[in-house]
Short mmCIF file of C-alpha atoms and ligand atoms in Angstrom, two decimals:
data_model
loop_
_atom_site.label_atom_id
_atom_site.label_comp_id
_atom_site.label_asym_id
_atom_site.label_seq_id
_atom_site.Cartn_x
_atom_site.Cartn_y
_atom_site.Cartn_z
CA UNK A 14 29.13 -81.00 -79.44
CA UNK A 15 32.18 -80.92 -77.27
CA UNK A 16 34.63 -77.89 -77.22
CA UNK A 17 35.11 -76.08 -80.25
CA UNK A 18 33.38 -78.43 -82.17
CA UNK A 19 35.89 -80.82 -81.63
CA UNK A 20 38.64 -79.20 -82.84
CA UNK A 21 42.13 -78.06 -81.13
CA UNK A 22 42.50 -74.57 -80.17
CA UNK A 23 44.83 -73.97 -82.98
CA UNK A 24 42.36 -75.55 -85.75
CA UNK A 25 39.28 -73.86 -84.34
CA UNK A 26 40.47 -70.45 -84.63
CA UNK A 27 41.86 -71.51 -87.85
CA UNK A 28 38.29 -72.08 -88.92
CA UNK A 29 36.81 -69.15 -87.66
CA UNK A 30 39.36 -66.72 -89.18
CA UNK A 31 38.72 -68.80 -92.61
CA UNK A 32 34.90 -68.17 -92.36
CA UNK A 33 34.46 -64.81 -90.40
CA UNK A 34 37.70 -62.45 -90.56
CA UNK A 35 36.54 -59.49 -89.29
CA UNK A 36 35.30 -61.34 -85.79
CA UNK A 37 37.65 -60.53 -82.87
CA UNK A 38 37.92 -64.16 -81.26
CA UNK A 39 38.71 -63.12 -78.02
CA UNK A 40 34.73 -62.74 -78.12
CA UNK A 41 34.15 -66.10 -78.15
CA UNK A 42 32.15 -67.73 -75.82
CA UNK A 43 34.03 -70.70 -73.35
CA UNK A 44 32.58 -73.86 -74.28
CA UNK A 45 32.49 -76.27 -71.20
CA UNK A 46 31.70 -79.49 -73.08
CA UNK A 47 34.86 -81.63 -73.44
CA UNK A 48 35.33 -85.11 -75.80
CA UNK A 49 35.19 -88.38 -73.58
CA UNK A 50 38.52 -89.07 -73.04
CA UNK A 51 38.04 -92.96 -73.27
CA UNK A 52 36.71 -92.13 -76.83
CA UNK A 53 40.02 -90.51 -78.63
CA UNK A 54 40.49 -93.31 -80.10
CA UNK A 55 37.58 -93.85 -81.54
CA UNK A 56 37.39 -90.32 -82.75
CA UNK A 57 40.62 -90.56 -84.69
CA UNK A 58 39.27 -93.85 -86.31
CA UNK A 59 36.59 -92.19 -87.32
CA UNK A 60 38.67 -89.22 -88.69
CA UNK A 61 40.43 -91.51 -90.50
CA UNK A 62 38.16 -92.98 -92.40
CA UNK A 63 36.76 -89.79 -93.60
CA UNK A 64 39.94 -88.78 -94.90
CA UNK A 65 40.46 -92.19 -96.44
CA UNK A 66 40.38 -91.91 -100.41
CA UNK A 67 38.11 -94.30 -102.00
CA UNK A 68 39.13 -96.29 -104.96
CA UNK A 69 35.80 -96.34 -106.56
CA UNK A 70 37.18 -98.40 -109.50
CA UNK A 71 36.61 -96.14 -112.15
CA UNK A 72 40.31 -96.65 -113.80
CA UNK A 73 40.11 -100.24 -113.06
CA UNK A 74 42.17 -102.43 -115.14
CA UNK A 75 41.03 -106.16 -115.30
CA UNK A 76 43.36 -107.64 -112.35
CA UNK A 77 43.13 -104.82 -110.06
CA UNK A 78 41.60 -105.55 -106.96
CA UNK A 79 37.44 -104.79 -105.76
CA UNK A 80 36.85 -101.12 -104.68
CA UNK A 81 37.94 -100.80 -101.19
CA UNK A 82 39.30 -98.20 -99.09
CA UNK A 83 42.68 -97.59 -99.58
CA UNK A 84 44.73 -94.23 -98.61
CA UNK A 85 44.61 -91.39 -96.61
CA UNK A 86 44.33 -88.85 -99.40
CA UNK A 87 47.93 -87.37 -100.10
CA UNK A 88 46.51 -83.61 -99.56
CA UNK A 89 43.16 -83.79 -97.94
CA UNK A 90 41.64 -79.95 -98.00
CA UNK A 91 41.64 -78.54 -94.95
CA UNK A 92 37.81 -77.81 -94.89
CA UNK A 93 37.59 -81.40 -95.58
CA UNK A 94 40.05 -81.85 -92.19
CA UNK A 95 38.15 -79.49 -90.70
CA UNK A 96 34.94 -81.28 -91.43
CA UNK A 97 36.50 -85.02 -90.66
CA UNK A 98 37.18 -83.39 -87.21
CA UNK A 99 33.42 -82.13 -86.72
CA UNK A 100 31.77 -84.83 -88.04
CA UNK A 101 33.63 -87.05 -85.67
CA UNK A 102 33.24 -85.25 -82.79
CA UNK A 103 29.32 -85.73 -83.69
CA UNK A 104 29.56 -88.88 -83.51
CA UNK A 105 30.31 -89.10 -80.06
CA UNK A 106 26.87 -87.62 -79.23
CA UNK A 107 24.02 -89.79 -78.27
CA UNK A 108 20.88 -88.26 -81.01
CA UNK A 109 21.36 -88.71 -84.50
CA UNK A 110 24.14 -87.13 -86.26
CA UNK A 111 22.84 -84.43 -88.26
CA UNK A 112 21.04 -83.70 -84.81
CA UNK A 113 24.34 -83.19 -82.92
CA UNK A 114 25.82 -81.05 -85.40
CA UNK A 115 23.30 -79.07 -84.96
CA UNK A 116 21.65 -79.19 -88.77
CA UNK A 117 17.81 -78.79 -89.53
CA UNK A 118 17.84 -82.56 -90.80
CA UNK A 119 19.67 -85.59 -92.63
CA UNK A 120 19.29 -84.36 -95.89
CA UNK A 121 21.29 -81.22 -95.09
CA UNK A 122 24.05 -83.88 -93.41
CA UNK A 123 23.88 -86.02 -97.05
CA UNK A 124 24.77 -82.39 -98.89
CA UNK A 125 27.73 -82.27 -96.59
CA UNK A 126 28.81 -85.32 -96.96
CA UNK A 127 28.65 -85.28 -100.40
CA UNK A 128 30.49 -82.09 -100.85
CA UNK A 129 33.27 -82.67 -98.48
CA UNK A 130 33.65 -86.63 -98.43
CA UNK A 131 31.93 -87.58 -102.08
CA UNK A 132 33.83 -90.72 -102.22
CA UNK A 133 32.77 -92.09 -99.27
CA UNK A 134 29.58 -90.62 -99.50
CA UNK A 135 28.73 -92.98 -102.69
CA UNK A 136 29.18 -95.74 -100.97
CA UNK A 137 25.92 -94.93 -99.21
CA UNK A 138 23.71 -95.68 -101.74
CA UNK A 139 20.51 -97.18 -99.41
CA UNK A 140 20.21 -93.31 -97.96
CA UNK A 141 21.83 -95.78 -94.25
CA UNK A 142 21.78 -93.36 -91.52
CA UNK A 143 25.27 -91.95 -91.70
CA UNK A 144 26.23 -92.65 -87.93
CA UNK A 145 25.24 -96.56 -88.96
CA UNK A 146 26.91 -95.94 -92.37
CA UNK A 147 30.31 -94.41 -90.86
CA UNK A 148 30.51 -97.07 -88.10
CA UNK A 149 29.84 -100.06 -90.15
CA UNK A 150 32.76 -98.69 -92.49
CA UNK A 151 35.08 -99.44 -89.59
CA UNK A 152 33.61 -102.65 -88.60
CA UNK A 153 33.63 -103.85 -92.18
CA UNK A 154 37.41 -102.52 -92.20
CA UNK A 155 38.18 -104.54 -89.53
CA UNK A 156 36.25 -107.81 -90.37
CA UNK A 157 34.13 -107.41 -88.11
CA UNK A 158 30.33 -108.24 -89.61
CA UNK A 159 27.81 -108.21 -86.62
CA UNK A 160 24.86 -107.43 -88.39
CA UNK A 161 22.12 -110.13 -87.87
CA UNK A 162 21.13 -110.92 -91.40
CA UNK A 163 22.88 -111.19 -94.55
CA UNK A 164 20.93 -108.68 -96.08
CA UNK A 165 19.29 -105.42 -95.35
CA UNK A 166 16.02 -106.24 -96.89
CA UNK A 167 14.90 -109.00 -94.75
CA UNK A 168 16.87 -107.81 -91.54
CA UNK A 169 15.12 -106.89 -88.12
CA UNK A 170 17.42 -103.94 -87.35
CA UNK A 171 16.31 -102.00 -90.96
CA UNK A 172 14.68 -99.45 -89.32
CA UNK A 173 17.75 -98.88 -86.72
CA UNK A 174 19.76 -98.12 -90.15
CA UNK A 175 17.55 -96.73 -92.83
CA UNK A 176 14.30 -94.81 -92.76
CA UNK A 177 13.55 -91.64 -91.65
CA UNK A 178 15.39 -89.48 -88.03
CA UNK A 179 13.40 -87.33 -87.11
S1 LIG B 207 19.88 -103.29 -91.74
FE1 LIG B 207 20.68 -105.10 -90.68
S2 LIG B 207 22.02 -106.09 -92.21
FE2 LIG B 207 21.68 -103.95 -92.88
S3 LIG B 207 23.39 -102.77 -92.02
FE3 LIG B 207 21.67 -102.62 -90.57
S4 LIG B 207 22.05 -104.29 -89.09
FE4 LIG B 207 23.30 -104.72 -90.92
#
């Protein structure tokens, strides 16, 4: 993970006040990992699409349009823009995700994202790795489809997206 898990200054002491208030942060340690600079942009995207609010449909009326991603939610928590922050910043790490954020496996990285991001998170219903998952989102949201088969079942990257990371 790079500095502060991602985060600015600001945020990151934020979130350590918020979870541990008695700890003196001038006891920190000085992280020397910084985020690829060439990659901000990708970060944000990714940011972005966590905060994104998910019209899953279930109001629908008859003309409205297929579930899609619509908003950024009007008041996001900021745990959850905390999180969108973190989870990015994983993603800029080479190993899988739940590996850079430093959790004991993907299941543990499915409970977060279903407790900070559950909208998005239901979209993953094939158990996709969630680095696949989150980056296909934006490719998808762009119209760009470069997967090599129409469909997962019969496709020669399956293992690259599902099954197990260990
Ligand atoms: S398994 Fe193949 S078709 Fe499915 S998301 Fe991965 S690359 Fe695309």
């Amino acid at each position: 993970m790079p500095n502060r898990l991602g985060l600015s200054l600001e945020a990151f002491k934020q979130l350590i006040a918020y979870h541990f208030p008695t700890l003196k942060q001038t006891e920190l340690p000085q992280p020397q990992r910084q985020l690829d600079p060439d990659r901000v942009d990708e970060r944000d995207e990714l940011i972005r699409l966590l905060l994104k609010r998910l019209d899953d449909g279930s109001n629908a009326v008859s003309d409205r349009p297929a579930p899609s991603l619509l908003s950024i939610d009007p008041q996001p928590s900021q745990q959850q823009r905390w999180m969108a922050e973190i989870i990015a910043a994983g993603c800029m790490g080479s190993d899988h995700l739940w590996q850079d954020l430093g959790l004991w496996n993907r299941a543990e990285l499915s409970r977060l994202m279903e407790q900070n991001f559950p909208s998005l998170a239901q979209r993953n219903t094939g158990d996709m790795k969630w680095k696949r998952f989150l980056y296909k989102q934006l490719c998808e949201a762009e119209g760009i489809y470069s997967c090599r088969s129409p469909s997962c079942e019969v496709c020669v990257d399956y293992h690259a997206c599902f099954g197990p990371e260990n």
